[in-house]
Amino acid sequence: KAGVTQTPRYLIKTRGQQVTLSCSPISGHRSVSWYQQTPGQGLQFLFEYFSETQRNKGNFPGRFSGRQFSNSRSEMNVSTLELGDSALYLCASSWAGGQPQHFGDGTRLSIL
Amino acid sequence: GIQVEQSPPDLILQEGANSTLRCNFSDSVNNLQWFHQNPWGQLINLFYIPSGTKQNGRLSATTVATERYSLLYISSSQTTDSGVYFCAVGKGTSGSRLTFGEGTQLTVNP
């Protein structure tokens, strides 16, 4: 059974640009969550999607957005990139909320 | 929100030694997971353990939900156990919204 797949693995952008990250969950999982990991703030919850609806949202500015498609795949978009957005972005999937979450290998985003 | 505290923050062991990592949390939870993050950044799910005890090879975990803590035991440690161990909790209908502790950095020397 394939795990959670995130693309791309690495990304370099400049300030002011926008970026879209993709996450394909484990087959049958309907919940997809996104997390940001930085050395200073640790692992922080961004948002969760379930059946194409945003169910939970963390404390991030509106520049961070996401969506989920009917096949449960999810995308995360960050607009007007700032240097502080440099981070490892991790996606996790689970069958439903509260169940064990399984993480992808992450996308490492660097902002120049 | 829920507060999660992990101890110790750093741990250095010789290969073959045993260790116990602790996670304290500030509220009742219905989701508690232990993860191992390897040097490449991969976050590996070790245990889903909102209560009770589980064992998987050299690793075991115990969560005492009424006292709001969880313990991760590593026996006969190996160099490949090195990395950061995270405890993460979730509650209520937002059980999928995990709050992570700051982690325990484990270094196992040969």
PDB file of N, CA, C and O in Angstrom, chain A residues 9 31 33 35 37 43 45 48 55-59 88 90 97-103 105 108, chain B residues 30-31 33 35 37 39-45 48 86 92-101:
ATOM      1  N   ARG A   9       9.806  17.482  -3.723  1.00  0.00           N
ATOM      2  CA  ARG A   9      10.548  17.276  -2.479  1.00  0.00           C
ATOM      3  C   ARG A   9      11.310  18.530  -2.067  1.00  0.00           C
ATOM      4  O   ARG A   9      11.461  18.813  -0.887  1.00  0.00           O
ATOM      5  N   SER A  31      -9.009  12.279   5.255  1.00  0.00           N
ATOM      6  CA  SER A  31      -8.540  13.470   5.976  1.00  0.00           C
ATOM      7  C   SER A  31      -7.094  13.757   5.592  1.00  0.00           C
ATOM      8  O   SER A  31      -6.246  12.858   5.607  1.00  0.00           O
ATOM      9  N   SER A  33      -4.055  16.652   6.446  1.00  0.00           N
ATOM     10  CA  SER A  33      -3.633  17.788   7.263  1.00  0.00           C
ATOM     11  C   SER A  33      -2.269  18.269   6.805  1.00  0.00           C
ATOM     12  O   SER A  33      -1.461  17.482   6.307  1.00  0.00           O
ATOM     13  N   TYR A  35       1.244  20.616   7.927  1.00  0.00           N
ATOM     14  CA  TYR A  35       2.026  21.144   9.038  1.00  0.00           C
ATOM     15  C   TYR A  35       3.264  21.860   8.483  1.00  0.00           C
ATOM     16  O   TYR A  35       3.804  21.488   7.448  1.00  0.00           O
ATOM     17  N   GLN A  37       7.155  22.969   9.608  1.00  0.00           N
ATOM     18  CA  GLN A  37       8.208  22.736  10.596  1.00  0.00           C
ATOM     19  C   GLN A  37       9.375  23.691  10.363  1.00  0.00           C
ATOM     20  O   GLN A  37       9.961  23.712   9.281  1.00  0.00           O
ATOM     21  N   LEU A  43       6.937  22.119  14.985  1.00  0.00           N
ATOM     22  CA  LEU A  43       5.888  21.626  14.089  1.00  0.00           C
ATOM     23  C   LEU A  43       4.574  22.305  14.439  1.00  0.00           C
ATOM     24  O   LEU A  43       4.080  22.187  15.557  1.00  0.00           O
ATOM     25  N   PHE A  45       0.484  23.188  13.147  1.00  0.00           N
ATOM     26  CA  PHE A  45      -0.652  22.797  12.322  1.00  0.00           C
ATOM     27  C   PHE A  45      -1.104  23.960  11.444  1.00  0.00           C
ATOM     28  O   PHE A  45      -1.279  25.091  11.928  1.00  0.00           O
ATOM     29  N   GLU A  48      -6.652  21.375   8.028  1.00  0.00           N
ATOM     30  CA  GLU A  48      -7.074  20.017   7.720  1.00  0.00           C
ATOM     31  C   GLU A  48      -8.251  20.068   6.766  1.00  0.00           C
ATOM     32  O   GLU A  48      -9.150  20.907   6.905  1.00  0.00           O
ATOM     33  N   ARG A  55     -11.795  21.635   7.591  1.00  0.00           N
ATOM     34  CA  ARG A  55     -12.453  21.316   8.848  1.00  0.00           C
ATOM     35  C   ARG A  55     -11.792  21.998  10.037  1.00  0.00           C
ATOM     36  O   ARG A  55     -12.436  22.262  11.035  1.00  0.00           O
ATOM     37  N   ASN A  56     -10.502  22.229   9.935  1.00  0.00           N
ATOM     38  CA  ASN A  56      -9.762  22.888  11.010  1.00  0.00           C
ATOM     39  C   ASN A  56      -8.743  23.821  10.390  1.00  0.00           C
ATOM     40  O   ASN A  56      -8.226  23.554   9.294  1.00  0.00           O
ATOM     41  N   LYS A  57      -8.432  24.891  11.100  1.00  0.00           N
ATOM     42  CA  LYS A  57      -7.453  25.838  10.597  1.00  0.00           C
ATOM     43  C   LYS A  57      -6.576  26.303  11.751  1.00  0.00           C
ATOM     44  O   LYS A  57      -7.083  26.604  12.837  1.00  0.00           O
ATOM     45  N   GLY A  58      -5.273  26.367  11.515  1.00  0.00           N
ATOM     46  CA  GLY A  58      -4.333  26.864  12.512  1.00  0.00           C
ATOM     47  C   GLY A  58      -4.197  28.368  12.424  1.00  0.00           C
ATOM     48  O   GLY A  58      -4.918  29.045  11.694  1.00  0.00           O
ATOM     49  N   ASN A  59      -3.237  28.892  13.174  1.00  0.00           N
ATOM     50  CA  ASN A  59      -3.054  30.330  13.266  1.00  0.00           C
ATOM     51  C   ASN A  59      -2.013  30.836  12.279  1.00  0.00           C
ATOM     52  O   ASN A  59      -0.942  31.280  12.660  1.00  0.00           O
ATOM     53  N   LEU A  88      10.098  23.140   6.291  1.00  0.00           N
ATOM     54  CA  LEU A  88       9.695  21.823   5.805  1.00  0.00           C
ATOM     55  C   LEU A  88       8.180  21.745   5.953  1.00  0.00           C
ATOM     56  O   LEU A  88       7.656  21.931   7.050  1.00  0.00           O
ATOM     57  N   LEU A  90       4.938  19.479   5.810  1.00  0.00           N
ATOM     58  CA  LEU A  90       4.579  18.071   5.918  1.00  0.00           C
ATOM     59  C   LEU A  90       3.079  17.893   5.767  1.00  0.00           C
ATOM     60  O   LEU A  90       2.284  18.673   6.303  1.00  0.00           O
ATOM     61  N   GLY A  97     -10.830  11.904  11.246  1.00  0.00           N
ATOM     62  CA  GLY A  97     -10.245  12.682  12.320  1.00  0.00           C
ATOM     63  C   GLY A  97     -10.046  11.868  13.578  1.00  0.00           C
ATOM     64  O   GLY A  97     -10.871  11.035  13.916  1.00  0.00           O
ATOM     65  N   GLY A  98      -8.948  12.109  14.259  1.00  0.00           N
ATOM     66  CA  GLY A  98      -8.658  11.412  15.493  1.00  0.00           C
ATOM     67  C   GLY A  98      -7.966  10.084  15.307  1.00  0.00           C
ATOM     68  O   GLY A  98      -7.505   9.484  16.270  1.00  0.00           O
ATOM     69  N   GLN A  99      -7.902   9.595  14.103  1.00  0.00           N
ATOM     70  CA  GLN A  99      -7.229   8.327  13.833  1.00  0.00           C
ATOM     71  C   GLN A  99      -5.732   8.568  13.645  1.00  0.00           C
ATOM     72  O   GLN A  99      -5.304   9.703  13.488  1.00  0.00           O
ATOM     73  N   PRO A 100      -4.933   7.493  13.680  1.00  0.00           N
ATOM     74  CA  PRO A 100      -3.498   7.697  13.484  1.00  0.00           C
ATOM     75  C   PRO A 100      -3.213   8.423  12.178  1.00  0.00           C
ATOM     76  O   PRO A 100      -3.797   8.108  11.151  1.00  0.00           O
ATOM     77  N   GLN A 101      -2.314   9.401  12.256  1.00  0.00           N
ATOM     78  CA  GLN A 101      -1.939  10.143  11.067  1.00  0.00           C
ATOM     79  C   GLN A 101      -0.604   9.628  10.552  1.00  0.00           C
ATOM     80  O   GLN A 101       0.301   9.336  11.316  1.00  0.00           O
ATOM     81  N   HIS A 102      -0.518   9.546   9.229  1.00  0.00           N
ATOM     82  CA  HIS A 102       0.685   9.069   8.567  1.00  0.00           C
ATOM     83  C   HIS A 102       1.227  10.191   7.700  1.00  0.00           C
ATOM     84  O   HIS A 102       0.484  10.761   6.894  1.00  0.00           O
ATOM     85  N   PHE A 103       2.513  10.475   7.867  1.00  0.00           N
ATOM     86  CA  PHE A 103       3.113  11.629   7.216  1.00  0.00           C
ATOM     87  C   PHE A 103       3.865  11.272   5.939  1.00  0.00           C
ATOM     88  O   PHE A 103       4.450  10.188   5.817  1.00  0.00           O
ATOM     89  N   ASP A 105       6.985  12.517   3.162  1.00  0.00           N
ATOM     90  CA  ASP A 105       8.386  12.869   3.376  1.00  0.00           C
ATOM     91  C   ASP A 105       8.625  14.377   3.396  1.00  0.00           C
ATOM     92  O   ASP A 105       9.721  14.826   3.714  1.00  0.00           O
ATOM     93  N   ARG A 108      10.638  20.551   1.161  1.00  0.00           N
ATOM     94  CA  ARG A 108      11.526  21.530   1.797  1.00  0.00           C
ATOM     95  C   ARG A 108      11.550  22.777   0.920  1.00  0.00           C
ATOM     96  O   ARG A 108      12.042  22.743  -0.207  1.00  0.00           O
TER      97      ARG A 108
ATOM     98  N   ASN B  30      -7.921  12.613  22.808  1.00  0.00           N
ATOM     99  CA  ASN B  30      -8.381  11.352  22.228  1.00  0.00           C
ATOM    100  C   ASN B  30      -7.461  10.879  21.122  1.00  0.00           C
ATOM    101  O   ASN B  30      -7.773   9.937  20.406  1.00  0.00           O
ATOM    102  N   ASN B  31      -6.351  11.567  20.983  1.00  0.00           N
ATOM    103  CA  ASN B  31      -5.351  11.163  20.004  1.00  0.00           C
ATOM    104  C   ASN B  31      -3.978  11.461  20.598  1.00  0.00           C
ATOM    105  O   ASN B  31      -3.724  12.596  21.037  1.00  0.00           O
ATOM    106  N   GLN B  33       0.130  10.357  19.617  1.00  0.00           N
ATOM    107  CA  GLN B  33       1.029   9.597  18.768  1.00  0.00           C
ATOM    108  C   GLN B  33       2.477   9.932  19.119  1.00  0.00           C
ATOM    109  O   GLN B  33       2.798  11.069  19.480  1.00  0.00           O
ATOM    110  N   PHE B  35       6.262   9.889  17.341  1.00  0.00           N
ATOM    111  CA  PHE B  35       6.920   9.867  16.039  1.00  0.00           C
ATOM    112  C   PHE B  35       8.431   9.902  16.224  1.00  0.00           C
ATOM    113  O   PHE B  35       8.954  10.456  17.194  1.00  0.00           O
ATOM    114  N   GLN B  37      11.615  11.316  13.992  1.00  0.00           N
ATOM    115  CA  GLN B  37      12.049  12.041  12.792  1.00  0.00           C
ATOM    116  C   GLN B  37      13.517  11.744  12.551  1.00  0.00           C
ATOM    117  O   GLN B  37      14.360  12.045  13.401  1.00  0.00           O
ATOM    118  N   PRO B  39      17.240  11.837  10.365  1.00  0.00           N
ATOM    119  CA  PRO B  39      18.049  12.979   9.902  1.00  0.00           C
ATOM    120  C   PRO B  39      17.620  13.525   8.542  1.00  0.00           C
ATOM    121  O   PRO B  39      17.981  14.651   8.189  1.00  0.00           O
ATOM    122  N   TRP B  40      16.872  12.774   7.773  1.00  0.00           N
ATOM    123  CA  TRP B  40      16.396  13.237   6.474  1.00  0.00           C
ATOM    124  C   TRP B  40      15.043  13.953   6.574  1.00  0.00           C
ATOM    125  O   TRP B  40      14.486  14.355   5.566  1.00  0.00           O
ATOM    126  N   GLY B  41      14.542  14.087   7.775  1.00  0.00           N
ATOM    127  CA  GLY B  41      13.293  14.814   7.984  1.00  0.00           C
ATOM    128  C   GLY B  41      12.047  13.962   7.930  1.00  0.00           C
ATOM    129  O   GLY B  41      10.940  14.462   8.137  1.00  0.00           O
ATOM    130  N   GLN B  42      12.181  12.681   7.655  1.00  0.00           N
ATOM    131  CA  GLN B  42      11.009  11.809   7.579  1.00  0.00           C
ATOM    132  C   GLN B  42      10.434  11.584   8.977  1.00  0.00           C
ATOM    133  O   GLN B  42      11.176  11.259   9.912  1.00  0.00           O
ATOM    134  N   LEU B  43       9.128  11.748   9.078  1.00  0.00           N
ATOM    135  CA  LEU B  43       8.433  11.585  10.356  1.00  0.00           C
ATOM    136  C   LEU B  43       7.750  10.225  10.344  1.00  0.00           C
ATOM    137  O   LEU B  43       6.775  10.010   9.628  1.00  0.00           O
ATOM    138  N   ILE B  44       8.279   9.328  11.150  1.00  0.00           N
ATOM    139  CA  ILE B  44       7.807   7.946  11.167  1.00  0.00           C
ATOM    140  C   ILE B  44       6.886   7.730  12.362  1.00  0.00           C
ATOM    141  O   ILE B  44       7.236   8.045  13.495  1.00  0.00           O
ATOM    142  N   ASN B  45       5.718   7.191  12.088  1.00  0.00           N
ATOM    143  CA  ASN B  45       4.735   6.919  13.125  1.00  0.00           C
ATOM    144  C   ASN B  45       5.173   5.700  13.940  1.00  0.00           C
ATOM    145  O   ASN B  45       5.302   4.608  13.397  1.00  0.00           O
ATOM    146  N   TYR B  48       0.323   4.858  17.970  1.00  0.00           N
ATOM    147  CA  TYR B  48      -0.931   5.587  18.200  1.00  0.00           C
ATOM    148  C   TYR B  48      -1.430   5.068  19.527  1.00  0.00           C
ATOM    149  O   TYR B  48      -1.822   3.901  19.617  1.00  0.00           O
ATOM    150  N   PHE B  86       9.119  12.840  18.737  1.00  0.00           N
ATOM    151  CA  PHE B  86       8.055  13.779  19.023  1.00  0.00           C
ATOM    152  C   PHE B  86       6.843  13.055  19.593  1.00  0.00           C
ATOM    153  O   PHE B  86       6.477  11.970  19.151  1.00  0.00           O
ATOM    154  N   GLY B  92     -11.002  15.991  21.052  1.00  0.00           N
ATOM    155  CA  GLY B  92     -12.340  16.259  20.580  1.00  0.00           C
ATOM    156  C   GLY B  92     -12.522  15.946  19.103  1.00  0.00           C
ATOM    157  O   GLY B  92     -11.866  15.066  18.545  1.00  0.00           O
ATOM    158  N   THR B  93     -13.424  16.704  18.474  1.00  0.00           N
ATOM    159  CA  THR B  93     -13.673  16.487  17.053  1.00  0.00           C
ATOM    160  C   THR B  93     -12.482  16.940  16.223  1.00  0.00           C
ATOM    161  O   THR B  93     -12.407  16.649  15.030  1.00  0.00           O
ATOM    162  N   SER B  94     -11.568  17.672  16.855  1.00  0.00           N
ATOM    163  CA  SER B  94     -10.346  18.105  16.160  1.00  0.00           C
ATOM    164  C   SER B  94      -9.192  17.161  16.459  1.00  0.00           C
ATOM    165  O   SER B  94      -8.037  17.563  16.452  1.00  0.00           O
ATOM    166  N   GLY B  95      -9.528  15.895  16.727  1.00  0.00           N
ATOM    167  CA  GLY B  95      -8.475  14.947  17.070  1.00  0.00           C
ATOM    168  C   GLY B  95      -7.400  14.840  16.019  1.00  0.00           C
ATOM    169  O   GLY B  95      -6.297  14.402  16.292  1.00  0.00           O
ATOM    170  N   SER B  96      -7.727  15.265  14.800  1.00  0.00           N
ATOM    171  CA  SER B  96      -6.734  15.203  13.745  1.00  0.00           C
ATOM    172  C   SER B  96      -5.833  16.425  13.762  1.00  0.00           C
ATOM    173  O   SER B  96      -4.843  16.463  13.057  1.00  0.00           O
ATOM    174  N   ARG B  97      -6.169  17.443  14.544  1.00  0.00           N
ATOM    175  CA  ARG B  97      -5.314  18.621  14.665  1.00  0.00           C
ATOM    176  C   ARG B  97      -4.308  18.320  15.761  1.00  0.00           C
ATOM    177  O   ARG B  97      -4.600  18.482  16.949  1.00  0.00           O
ATOM    178  N   LEU B  98      -3.128  17.895  15.379  1.00  0.00           N
ATOM    179  CA  LEU B  98      -2.126  17.486  16.349  1.00  0.00           C
ATOM    180  C   LEU B  98      -1.320  18.679  16.843  1.00  0.00           C
ATOM    181  O   LEU B  98      -0.907  19.537  16.060  1.00  0.00           O
ATOM    182  N   THR B  99      -1.114  18.700  18.165  1.00  0.00           N
ATOM    183  CA  THR B  99      -0.195  19.653  18.782  1.00  0.00           C
ATOM    184  C   THR B  99       1.052  18.880  19.174  1.00  0.00           C
ATOM    185  O   THR B  99       0.961  17.881  19.908  1.00  0.00           O
ATOM    186  N   PHE B 100       2.181  19.321  18.669  1.00  0.00           N
ATOM    187  CA  PHE B 100       3.441  18.628  18.892  1.00  0.00           C
ATOM    188  C   PHE B 100       4.211  19.228  20.063  1.00  0.00           C
ATOM    189  O   PHE B 100       4.191  20.445  20.289  1.00  0.00           O
ATOM    190  N   GLY B 101       4.931  18.358  20.768  1.00  0.00           N
ATOM    191  CA  GLY B 101       5.922  18.824  21.718  1.00  0.00           C
ATOM    192  C   GLY B 101       7.166  19.269  20.973  1.00  0.00           C
ATOM    193  O   GLY B 101       7.251  19.158  19.743  1.00  0.00           O
TER     194      GLY B 101
END
